[in-house]
Short mmCIF file of C-alpha atoms in Angstrom, two decimals:
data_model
loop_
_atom_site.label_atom_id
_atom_site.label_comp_id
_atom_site.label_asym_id
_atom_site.label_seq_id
_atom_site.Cartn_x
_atom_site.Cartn_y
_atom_site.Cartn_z
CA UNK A 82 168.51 122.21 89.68
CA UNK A 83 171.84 124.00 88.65
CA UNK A 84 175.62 123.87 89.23
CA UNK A 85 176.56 127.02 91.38
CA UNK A 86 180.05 127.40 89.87
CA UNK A 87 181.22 129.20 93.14
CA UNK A 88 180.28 126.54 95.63
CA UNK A 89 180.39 123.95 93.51
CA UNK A 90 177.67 122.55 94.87
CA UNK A 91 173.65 121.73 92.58
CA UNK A 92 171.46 124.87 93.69
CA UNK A 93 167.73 123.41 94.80
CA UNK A 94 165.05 125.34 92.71
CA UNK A 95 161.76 126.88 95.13
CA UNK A 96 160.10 123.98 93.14
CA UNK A 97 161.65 121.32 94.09
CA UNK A 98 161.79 122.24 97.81
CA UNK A 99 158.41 123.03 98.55
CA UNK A 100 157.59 119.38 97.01
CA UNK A 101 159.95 118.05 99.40
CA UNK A 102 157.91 119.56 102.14
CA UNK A 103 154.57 118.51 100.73
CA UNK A 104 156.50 114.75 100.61
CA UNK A 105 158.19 115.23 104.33
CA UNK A 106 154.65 116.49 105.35
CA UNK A 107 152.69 113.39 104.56
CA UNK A 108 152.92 111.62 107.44
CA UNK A 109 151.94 114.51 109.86
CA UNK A 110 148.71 114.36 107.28
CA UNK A 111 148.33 110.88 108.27
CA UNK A 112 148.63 111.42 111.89
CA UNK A 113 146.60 114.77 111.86
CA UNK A 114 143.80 112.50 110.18
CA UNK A 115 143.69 110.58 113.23
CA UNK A 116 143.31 113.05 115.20
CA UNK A 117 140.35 114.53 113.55
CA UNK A 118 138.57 111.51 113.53
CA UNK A 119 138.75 111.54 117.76
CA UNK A 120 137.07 115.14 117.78
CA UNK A 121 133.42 114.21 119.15
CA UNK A 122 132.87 118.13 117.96
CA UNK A 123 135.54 120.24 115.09
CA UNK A 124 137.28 122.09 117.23
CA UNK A 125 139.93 125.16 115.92
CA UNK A 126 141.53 125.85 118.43
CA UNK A 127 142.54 122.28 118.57
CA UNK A 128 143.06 121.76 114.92
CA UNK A 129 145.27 124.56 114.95
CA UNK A 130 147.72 123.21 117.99
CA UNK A 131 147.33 119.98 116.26
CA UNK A 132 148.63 121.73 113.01
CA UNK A 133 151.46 124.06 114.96
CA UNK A 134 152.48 121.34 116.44
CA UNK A 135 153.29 118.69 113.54
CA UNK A 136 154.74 122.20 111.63
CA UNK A 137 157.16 122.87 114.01
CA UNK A 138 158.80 119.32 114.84
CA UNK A 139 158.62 119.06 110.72
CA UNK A 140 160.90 122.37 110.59
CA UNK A 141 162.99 121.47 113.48
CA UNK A 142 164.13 118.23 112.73
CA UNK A 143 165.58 119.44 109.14
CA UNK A 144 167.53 122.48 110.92
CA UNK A 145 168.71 119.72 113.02
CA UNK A 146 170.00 117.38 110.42
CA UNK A 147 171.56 120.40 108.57
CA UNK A 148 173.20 121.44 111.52
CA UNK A 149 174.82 117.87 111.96
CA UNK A 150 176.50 117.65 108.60
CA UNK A 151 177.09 120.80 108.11
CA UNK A 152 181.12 120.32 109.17
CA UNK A 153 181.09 117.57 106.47
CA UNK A 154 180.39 119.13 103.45
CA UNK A 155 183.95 119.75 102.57
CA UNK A 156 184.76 116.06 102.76
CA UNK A 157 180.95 115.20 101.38
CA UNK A 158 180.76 117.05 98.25
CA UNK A 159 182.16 114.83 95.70
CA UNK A 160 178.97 112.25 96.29
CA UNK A 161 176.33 115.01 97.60
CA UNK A 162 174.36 113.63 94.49
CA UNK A 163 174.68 109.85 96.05
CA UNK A 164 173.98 110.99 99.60
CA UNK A 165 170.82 112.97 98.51
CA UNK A 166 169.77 109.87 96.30
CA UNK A 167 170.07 107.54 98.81
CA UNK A 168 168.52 109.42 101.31
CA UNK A 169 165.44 110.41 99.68
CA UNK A 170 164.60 106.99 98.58
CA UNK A 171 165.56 105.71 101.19
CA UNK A 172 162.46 108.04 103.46
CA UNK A 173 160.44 107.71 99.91
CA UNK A 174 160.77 104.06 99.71
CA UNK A 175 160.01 103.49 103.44
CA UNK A 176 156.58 105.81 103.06
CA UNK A 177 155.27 103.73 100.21
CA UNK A 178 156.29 100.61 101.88
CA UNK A 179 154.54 101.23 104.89
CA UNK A 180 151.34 102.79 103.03
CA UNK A 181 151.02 99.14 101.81
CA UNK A 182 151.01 97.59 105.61
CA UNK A 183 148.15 97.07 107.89
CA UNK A 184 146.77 99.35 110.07
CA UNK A 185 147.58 100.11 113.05
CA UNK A 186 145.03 99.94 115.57
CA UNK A 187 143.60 102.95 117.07
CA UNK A 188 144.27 104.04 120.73
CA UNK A 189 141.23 104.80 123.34
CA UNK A 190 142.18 108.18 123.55
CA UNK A 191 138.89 109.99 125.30
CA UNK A 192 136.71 112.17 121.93
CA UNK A 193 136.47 115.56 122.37
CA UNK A 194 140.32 115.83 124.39
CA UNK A 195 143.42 117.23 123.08
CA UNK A 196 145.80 114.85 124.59
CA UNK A 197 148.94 116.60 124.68
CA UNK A 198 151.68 113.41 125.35
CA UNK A 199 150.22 112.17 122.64
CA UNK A 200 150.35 115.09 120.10
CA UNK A 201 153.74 115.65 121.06
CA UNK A 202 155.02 111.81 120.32
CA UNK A 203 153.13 111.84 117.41
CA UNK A 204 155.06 114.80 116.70
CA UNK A 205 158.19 113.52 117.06
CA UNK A 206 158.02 110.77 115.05
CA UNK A 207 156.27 112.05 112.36
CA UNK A 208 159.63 114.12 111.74
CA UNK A 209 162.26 111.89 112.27
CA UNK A 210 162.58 111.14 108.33
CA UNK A 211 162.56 115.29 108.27
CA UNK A 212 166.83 114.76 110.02
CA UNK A 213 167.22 113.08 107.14
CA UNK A 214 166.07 115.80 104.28
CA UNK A 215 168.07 118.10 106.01
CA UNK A 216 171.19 116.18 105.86
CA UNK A 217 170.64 116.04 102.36
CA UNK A 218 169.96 119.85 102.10
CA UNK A 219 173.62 120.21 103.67
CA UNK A 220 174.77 118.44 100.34
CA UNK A 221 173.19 121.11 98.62
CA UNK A 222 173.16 124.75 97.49
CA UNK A 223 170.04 125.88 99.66
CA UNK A 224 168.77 128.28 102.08
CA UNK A 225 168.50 126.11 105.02
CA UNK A 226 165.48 129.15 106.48
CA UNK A 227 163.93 129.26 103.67
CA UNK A 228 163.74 125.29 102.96
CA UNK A 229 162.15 125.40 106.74
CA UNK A 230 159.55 127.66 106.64
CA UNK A 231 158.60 126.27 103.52
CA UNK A 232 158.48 122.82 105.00
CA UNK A 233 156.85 124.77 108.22
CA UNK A 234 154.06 126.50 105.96
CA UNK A 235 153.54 123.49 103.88
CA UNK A 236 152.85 121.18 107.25
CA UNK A 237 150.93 123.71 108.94
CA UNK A 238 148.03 124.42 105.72
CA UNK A 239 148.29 120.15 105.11
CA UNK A 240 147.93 119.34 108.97
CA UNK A 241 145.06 121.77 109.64
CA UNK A 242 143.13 120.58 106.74
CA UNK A 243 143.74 117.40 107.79
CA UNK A 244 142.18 117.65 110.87
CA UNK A 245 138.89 118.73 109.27
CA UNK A 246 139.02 115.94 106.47
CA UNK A 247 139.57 113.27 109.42
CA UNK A 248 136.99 114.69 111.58
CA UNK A 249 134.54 114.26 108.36
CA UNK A 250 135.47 111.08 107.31
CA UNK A 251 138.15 109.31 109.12
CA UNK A 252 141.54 107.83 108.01
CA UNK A 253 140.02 107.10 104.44
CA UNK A 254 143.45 109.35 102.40
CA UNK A 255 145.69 107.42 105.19
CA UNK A 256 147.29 105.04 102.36
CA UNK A 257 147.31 107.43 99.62
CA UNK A 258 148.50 110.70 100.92
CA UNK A 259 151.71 108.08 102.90
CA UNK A 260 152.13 106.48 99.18
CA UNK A 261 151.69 109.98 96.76
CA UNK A 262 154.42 111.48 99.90
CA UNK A 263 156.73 108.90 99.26
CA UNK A 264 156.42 109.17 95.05
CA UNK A 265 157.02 112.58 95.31
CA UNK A 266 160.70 112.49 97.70
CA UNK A 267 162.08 108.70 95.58
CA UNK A 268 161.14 111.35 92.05
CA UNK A 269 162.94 114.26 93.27
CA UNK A 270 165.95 111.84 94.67
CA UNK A 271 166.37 110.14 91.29
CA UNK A 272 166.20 113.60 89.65
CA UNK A 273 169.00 114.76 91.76
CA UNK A 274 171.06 112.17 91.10
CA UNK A 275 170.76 112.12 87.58
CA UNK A 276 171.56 115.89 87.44
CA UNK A 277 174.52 115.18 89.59
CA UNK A 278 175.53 112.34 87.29
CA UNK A 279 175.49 115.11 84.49
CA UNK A 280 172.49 113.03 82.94
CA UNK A 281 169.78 115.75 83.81
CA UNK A 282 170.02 119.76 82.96
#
């Protein structure tokens, strides 16, 4: 990550933003695991609106948070490196906290039925944390399109596969794939702040 000396404001390399969607995307792994394991028989048609599904509320919700702060970035940009920080571990820290917890017990949702109220919660608050990134992109020098498709695409391939790994055996990545997503947004929040800080190239 550089200084744009126009905007003033740290540019966010490809890399780092397509590991923030493979981070934001974890939880819609999670979820999309779950789902699998209901399917009595794979289905693809159902895998993909599964996978469409968790993609699009994960590439709406950072529009949305972008969108929100956008009118603050005049007032914002002397601590975009703190608001980043803090915002990224605070999602990163919450992931690997939770990856730690119990289970949570599984619903008696019928096998073999896409149930639609239930995808679409699921969808939901899989992304909330998503507002959040894209606050912090608002902090930043980034194509707000491009970071969403990327976080779109990244969702989408994750979810899908997902869906087949769960259907083959069950919620066994749960824990690790919520942990690894969690590792991956508090690493590039440090790294942000230390560049900010003038610590990091």
């Amino acid at each position: 990550m550089i200084l744009n000396k126009k905007s003033g404001r740290r540019l966010m390399s490809l890399w780092s933003i397509w590991m923030i969607g493979l981070g934001v995307s974890a939880d819609a792994f999670a979820a999309s695991l779950t789902s699998g394991l209901k399917m009595g028989r794979f289905n693809y048609r159902h895998a993909l609106a599964i996978a469409l599904t968790f993609a699009g509320f994960q590439a709406a919700m950072p529009l949305f948070g972008w969108l929100l702060a956008a009118n603050f970035t005049s007032v914002l940009d002397p601590y975009d490196h703190w608001i980043a920080f803090l915002l990224l571990i605070g999602i990163g820290g919450k992931m690997t906290w939770e990856a730690f917890q119990a289970e949570d017990e599984e619903d008696d949702e019928h096998r073999g039925r896409l149930n639609l109220r239930r995808l679409l919660i699921l969808g939901v608050a899989t992304s909330i944390d998503a507002a959040a990134v894209g606050v912090s992109f608002a902090m930043l020098e980034v194509s707000i399109l491009h970071a969403i498709l990327c976080i779109g695409l990244v969702t989408l391939a994750t979810s899908f596969a997902a869906v087949g790994i769960g259907h083959r055996i069950g919620v066994k990545f749960r824990k690790p794939a919520e942990f690894l997503g969690g590792a991956v947004l508090i690493i590039i929040g440090v790294r942000i702040l230390l560049q900010g800080l003038g610590l990091l190239a």
